[in-house]
């Protein structure tokens, strides 16, 4: 008996070890659903202007992508904004970008049919800025003023022109249009070189936070009458919705008051031919890093897996769809 039981014990030990090894392997497979080796190579991400949310978000996202895919080189390109971003991805000059839904819908150039959605991120808010002592109280009051309406290929330019038209203002005749964005508009307002400027971006925008530290300005409300006129324009204007800029966006400026305005959703996008596995990893990182990026880019805190799949007017990329299916309850 003393010779039999030790042999059985050794056999059971070996069997138990084998079973444990298999279980460990299954656990690794479960924890690494996207494959055992992260994607590598080089991708280009088109962002936006300096001091804007797109650029800050892109920079933060690149750092998160580097953690998950250390052999993936992410090149960031600055841009005028949404309109240029859409064109770059459609024509292969960039691989991923962020753009407002109205700019995506408006684009009809080469490669438009190849555009695909990755995630709905957060909303842009239209922010019409004037000096605190300005006599401009409504959009209609901009007639005769020097107004910065954004860079030529920006989403700001697109939405500013539509808002002005909704207020029955011809941007070419009724105002002096200036091609300034969030990078130059604040300083020009401080120097008295412009009377107002439009900005469309996530809340809060760093460029306006900095301006509020040493210059007295306020926001001009954009009411529901303007929104109704915008919807009457049809087309991409259907992506605009009436909302209020929360009092917490710029506390020093708003003094506890909300500001009536309009919002439009931002989409993370790519092309149909982008590698599905790489796109799945990118989608995963975007959702996983929400809180980390959101600690610095507050609007990113709104990224949510339950709403991220709604990338209208773009169909979801196959890689993004694969990720959302993997996390579906």
Coordinates of C-alpha atoms in Angstrom, one line a residue:
X1 CA 0.0 0.0 0.0
X2 CA 2.8 2.4 0.8
X3 CA 4.1 2.0 -2.8
X4 CA 0.7 2.5 -4.5
X5 CA -0.6 5.7 -3.0
X6 CA 2.5 7.9 -3.7
X7 CA 2.2 7.0 -7.4
X8 CA -1.5 8.0 -7.5
X9 CA -0.6 11.2 -5.7
X10 CA 2.1 12.1 -8.3
X11 CA -0.3 11.3 -11.1
X12 CA -3.0 13.6 -9.6
X13 CA -0.4 16.3 -9.1
X14 CA 0.5 16.1 -12.8
X15 CA -3.1 16.1 -13.9
X16 CA -3.9 19.0 -11.6
X17 CA -0.9 21.0 -13.0
X18 CA -2.0 20.3 -16.6
X19 CA -5.6 21.4 -15.8
X20 CA -4.3 24.6 -14.2
X21 CA -2.1 25.3 -17.2
X22 CA -5.1 25.0 -19.5
X23 CA -7.2 27.2 -17.3
X24 CA -4.5 29.8 -17.2
X25 CA -4.3 29.7 -21.0
X26 CA -8.1 30.2 -21.3
X27 CA -7.9 33.1 -18.9
X28 CA -5.3 34.8 -21.1
X29 CA -7.4 34.2 -24.1
X30 CA -10.4 35.8 -22.3
X31 CA -8.3 38.8 -21.2
X32 CA -6.8 39.4 -24.7
X33 CA -9.9 39.2 -26.9
X34 CA -8.3 41.4 -29.6
X35 CA -5.3 39.2 -30.2
X36 CA -2.0 38.4 -28.4
X37 CA 0.0 41.1 -30.2
X38 CA -1.1 44.8 -30.4
X39 CA -1.2 46.3 -33.9
X40 CA 1.8 48.1 -35.1
X41 CA 2.8 50.5 -37.9
X42 CA 2.0 54.2 -38.4
X43 CA -1.2 56.1 -38.6
X44 CA -2.0 59.8 -39.1
X45 CA -4.6 61.6 -36.9
X46 CA -5.8 65.0 -38.1
X47 CA -6.7 67.2 -35.1
X48 CA -7.5 70.9 -35.2
X49 CA -6.2 74.4 -34.4
X50 CA -4.0 75.3 -31.5
X51 CA -5.9 76.0 -28.3
X52 CA -8.9 74.0 -29.6
X53 CA -10.4 70.8 -28.1
X54 CA -9.6 68.6 -31.1
X55 CA -5.9 69.1 -30.8
X56 CA -5.9 68.5 -27.0
X57 CA -8.1 65.4 -27.4
X58 CA -5.8 64.1 -30.1
X59 CA -2.7 64.6 -28.1
X60 CA -4.2 62.9 -25.0
X61 CA -5.6 60.0 -27.2
X62 CA -2.1 59.5 -28.7
X63 CA -0.7 59.0 -25.3
X64 CA -3.4 56.4 -24.4
X65 CA -2.9 54.6 -27.8
X66 CA 0.9 54.4 -27.0
X67 CA 0.1 52.6 -23.8
X68 CA -2.1 50.0 -25.5
X69 CA -0.1 49.7 -28.7
X70 CA 3.5 50.7 -28.0
X71 CA 4.6 49.8 -31.5
X72 CA 2.0 52.0 -33.2
X73 CA 3.3 55.4 -34.3
X74 CA 0.6 58.0 -34.2
X75 CA 1.4 61.2 -36.2
X76 CA -0.7 64.3 -35.3
X77 CA -1.6 66.9 -37.9
X78 CA -3.0 70.3 -37.1
X79 CA -5.8 71.5 -39.3
X80 CA -8.4 74.3 -39.8
X81 CA -11.0 72.0 -38.3
X82 CA -13.9 69.7 -39.3
X83 CA -14.1 70.4 -43.0
X84 CA -10.4 69.9 -43.6
X85 CA -10.4 66.8 -41.4
X86 CA -13.2 65.1 -43.3
X87 CA -11.5 65.8 -46.6
X88 CA -8.1 64.5 -45.3
X89 CA -9.5 61.2 -44.3
X90 CA -11.7 60.8 -47.4
X91 CA -8.7 61.3 -49.6
X92 CA -6.2 59.3 -47.6
X93 CA -4.1 62.2 -46.3
X94 CA -5.1 61.1 -42.7
X95 CA -6.3 57.8 -41.3
X96 CA -8.4 59.0 -38.3
X97 CA -9.9 62.3 -37.3
X98 CA -12.7 64.1 -35.4
X99 CA -15.3 66.1 -37.2
X100 CA -18.7 67.6 -36.5
X101 CA -21.7 65.7 -38.0
X102 CA -22.8 68.7 -40.1
X103 CA -19.4 68.9 -41.8
X104 CA -19.5 65.1 -42.4
X105 CA -22.9 65.4 -44.0
X106 CA -21.9 68.4 -46.1
X107 CA -18.8 66.8 -47.6
X108 CA -19.4 65.6 -51.1
X109 CA -15.8 65.4 -52.4
X110 CA -13.7 62.4 -53.5
X111 CA -13.8 59.4 -51.2
X112 CA -17.1 60.5 -49.4
X113 CA -18.5 57.0 -49.9
X114 CA -15.5 55.5 -48.1
X115 CA -16.0 57.4 -44.8
X116 CA -16.9 55.3 -41.8
X117 CA -17.7 56.1 -38.1
X118 CA -15.7 54.8 -35.1
X119 CA -17.5 56.5 -32.2
X120 CA -19.7 59.4 -31.3
X121 CA -17.6 61.4 -28.9
X122 CA -19.1 64.6 -27.4
X123 CA -21.0 67.7 -28.5
X124 CA -19.7 70.9 -29.8
X125 CA -21.4 74.1 -28.5
X126 CA -21.6 77.3 -30.6
X127 CA -20.0 80.1 -28.6
X128 CA -20.5 83.6 -29.8
X129 CA -18.1 85.9 -27.9
X130 CA -18.1 89.7 -27.5
X131 CA -16.6 92.2 -25.1
X132 CA -18.6 92.5 -21.9
X133 CA -19.5 96.2 -22.8
X134 CA -20.5 95.4 -26.4
X135 CA -23.9 96.5 -27.7
X136 CA -24.4 93.2 -29.4
X137 CA -27.2 91.3 -27.6
X138 CA -28.4 89.0 -30.3
X139 CA -27.0 87.5 -33.6
X140 CA -29.0 90.1 -35.5
X141 CA -27.0 92.8 -33.8
X142 CA -23.8 91.6 -35.6
X143 CA -24.8 93.6 -38.7
X144 CA -22.1 96.1 -39.5
X145 CA -19.6 94.5 -37.1
X146 CA -16.2 92.9 -37.7
X147 CA -16.9 89.2 -37.0
X148 CA -14.5 86.3 -36.9
X149 CA -16.3 83.4 -38.5
X150 CA -13.5 80.8 -38.3
X151 CA -10.8 79.5 -40.6
X152 CA -11.8 78.7 -44.3
X153 CA -12.0 74.9 -43.9
X154 CA -13.2 74.8 -40.3
X155 CA -16.5 73.5 -38.9
X156 CA -16.8 76.9 -37.2
X157 CA -17.0 78.6 -40.6
X158 CA -19.6 76.2 -41.7
X159 CA -21.9 76.7 -38.7
X160 CA -21.2 80.4 -38.4
X161 CA -22.4 81.1 -41.9
X162 CA -25.6 79.1 -41.3
X163 CA -26.3 80.9 -38.0
X164 CA -25.8 84.3 -39.7
X165 CA -28.1 83.2 -42.5
X166 CA -30.7 82.1 -40.0
X167 CA -30.6 85.6 -38.5
X168 CA -31.0 87.1 -42.0
X169 CA -27.4 88.3 -42.2
X170 CA -25.4 88.0 -45.4
X171 CA -21.8 87.1 -44.3
X172 CA -20.4 88.7 -47.4
X173 CA -22.3 92.0 -47.3
X174 CA -23.8 92.7 -43.8
X175 CA -20.6 92.1 -41.7
X176 CA -16.9 92.3 -42.2
X177 CA -15.9 88.6 -42.0
X178 CA -12.6 87.8 -40.5
X179 CA -10.9 84.4 -40.9
X180 CA -9.9 83.8 -37.2
X181 CA -10.3 80.7 -35.1
X182 CA -9.8 80.0 -31.4
X183 CA -6.0 80.3 -31.9
X184 CA -6.1 84.0 -32.9
X185 CA -9.6 85.3 -32.2
X186 CA -9.3 85.8 -28.5
X187 CA -6.2 88.0 -28.8
X188 CA -7.7 90.0 -31.6
X189 CA -10.8 90.6 -29.5
X190 CA -8.6 91.9 -26.7
X191 CA -6.8 94.3 -29.0
X192 CA -10.1 95.6 -30.4
X193 CA -9.4 94.4 -33.9
X194 CA -12.7 92.4 -34.1
X195 CA -16.0 93.0 -32.5
X196 CA -17.1 89.4 -32.0
X197 CA -16.0 85.9 -32.9
X198 CA -17.7 82.5 -33.3
X199 CA -16.3 79.4 -31.8
X200 CA -17.8 75.9 -31.9
X201 CA -16.1 73.4 -29.6
X202 CA -16.3 71.2 -26.5
X203 CA -16.9 72.7 -23.1
X204 CA -14.8 74.3 -21.8
X205 CA -12.3 75.3 -24.5
X206 CA -8.8 76.1 -23.2
X207 CA -8.5 79.2 -25.4
X208 CA -11.6 80.8 -23.8
X209 CA -10.6 79.7 -20.3
X210 CA -7.3 81.6 -20.8
X211 CA -9.1 84.6 -22.2
X212 CA -11.4 84.8 -19.2
X213 CA -8.4 85.0 -16.8
X214 CA -7.5 88.5 -18.0
X215 CA -10.3 89.9 -20.2
X216 CA -14.0 90.7 -19.6
X217 CA -16.2 89.1 -22.2
X218 CA -19.6 87.5 -22.4
X219 CA -21.6 85.1 -24.6
X220 CA -24.3 86.2 -26.9
X221 CA -27.3 83.8 -26.7
X222 CA -28.5 81.9 -29.8
X223 CA -32.2 81.3 -29.2
X224 CA -34.7 78.8 -30.4
X225 CA -35.8 81.2 -33.2
X226 CA -32.4 80.7 -34.8
X227 CA -32.6 76.9 -34.4
X228 CA -36.0 76.9 -36.1
X229 CA -34.6 78.9 -39.0
X230 CA -31.6 76.5 -39.2
X231 CA -33.9 73.5 -39.4
X232 CA -35.8 75.2 -42.2
X233 CA -32.5 75.4 -44.2
X234 CA -32.6 71.6 -44.4
X235 CA -29.7 69.3 -45.2
X236 CA -26.9 69.1 -42.6
X237 CA -28.7 71.7 -40.4
X238 CA -30.8 68.9 -39.1
X239 CA -27.8 67.9 -36.9
X240 CA -28.1 71.1 -34.8
X241 CA -30.1 71.0 -31.6
X242 CA -31.2 73.7 -29.2
X243 CA -29.5 73.5 -25.8
X244 CA -28.0 75.6 -23.0
X245 CA -24.4 76.0 -22.2
X246 CA -24.2 75.0 -18.5
X247 CA -23.2 77.6 -16.0
X248 CA -20.2 75.5 -15.0
X249 CA -18.6 75.8 -18.4
X250 CA -16.9 79.2 -17.8
X251 CA -17.8 80.2 -14.2
X252 CA -16.0 83.5 -14.2
X253 CA -17.8 84.7 -17.3
X254 CA -21.3 83.2 -16.8
X255 CA -21.8 84.1 -13.1
X256 CA -24.1 81.2 -12.5
X257 CA -26.2 81.7 -15.6
X258 CA -26.7 79.3 -18.6
X259 CA -26.5 80.5 -22.2
X260 CA -28.9 79.5 -24.9
X261 CA -27.1 78.1 -27.9
X262 CA -26.9 75.2 -30.3
X263 CA -24.9 71.9 -30.3
X264 CA -23.8 69.4 -32.8
X265 CA -22.2 66.0 -32.2
X266 CA -18.6 65.1 -32.9
X267 CA -17.6 61.9 -34.6
X268 CA -14.4 59.9 -34.5
X269 CA -14.0 58.6 -38.0
X270 CA -11.9 56.7 -40.5
X271 CA -12.1 55.0 -43.9
X272 CA -13.7 51.8 -45.0
X273 CA -10.3 50.3 -46.0
X274 CA -8.7 50.9 -42.5
X275 CA -7.6 47.6 -41.0
X276 CA -10.5 46.2 -38.9
X277 CA -8.3 44.9 -36.1
X278 CA -6.5 48.2 -35.7
X279 CA -9.8 50.0 -35.7
X280 CA -11.1 47.7 -33.1
X281 CA -8.1 48.4 -30.9
X282 CA -8.5 52.1 -31.4
X283 CA -12.2 52.0 -30.5
X284 CA -11.4 50.0 -27.4
X285 CA -8.8 52.6 -26.3
X286 CA -11.1 55.5 -26.9
X287 CA -13.8 54.0 -24.6
X288 CA -11.4 52.7 -22.0
X289 CA -9.5 56.0 -21.7
X290 CA -12.6 58.2 -21.3
X291 CA -12.0 59.1 -17.6
X292 CA -8.2 59.5 -18.1
X293 CA -8.6 61.9 -21.0
X294 CA -11.7 63.5 -19.5
X295 CA -9.7 64.6 -16.5
X296 CA -8.0 67.0 -18.8
X297 CA -10.5 67.4 -21.7
X298 CA -13.7 67.7 -19.8
X299 CA -16.0 67.2 -22.8
X300 CA -14.4 63.7 -23.2
X301 CA -16.1 62.6 -20.0
X302 CA -19.3 62.3 -22.1
X303 CA -18.0 59.5 -24.3
X304 CA -20.2 56.5 -23.5
X305 CA -20.4 53.0 -25.0
X306 CA -24.2 53.2 -25.1
X307 CA -24.2 56.3 -27.4
X308 CA -20.8 55.9 -29.1
X309 CA -22.3 53.6 -31.8
X310 CA -24.6 56.3 -33.1
X311 CA -22.3 57.8 -35.8
X312 CA -25.0 59.1 -38.1
X313 CA -24.5 60.1 -40.9
X314 CA -21.7 57.5 -41.2
X315 CA -22.1 53.8 -41.1
X316 CA -19.9 52.1 -38.4
X317 CA -16.5 50.7 -39.5
X318 CA -16.4 46.9 -39.3
X319 CA -13.7 47.0 -36.7
X320 CA -15.6 49.4 -34.5
X321 CA -18.7 47.3 -34.8
X322 CA -16.7 44.2 -33.7
X323 CA -15.7 46.0 -30.5
X324 CA -19.2 47.2 -29.6
X325 CA -20.5 43.7 -30.2
X326 CA -17.8 42.3 -27.8
X327 CA -18.9 44.5 -25.0
X328 CA -22.7 44.3 -25.6
X329 CA -24.4 43.0 -22.4

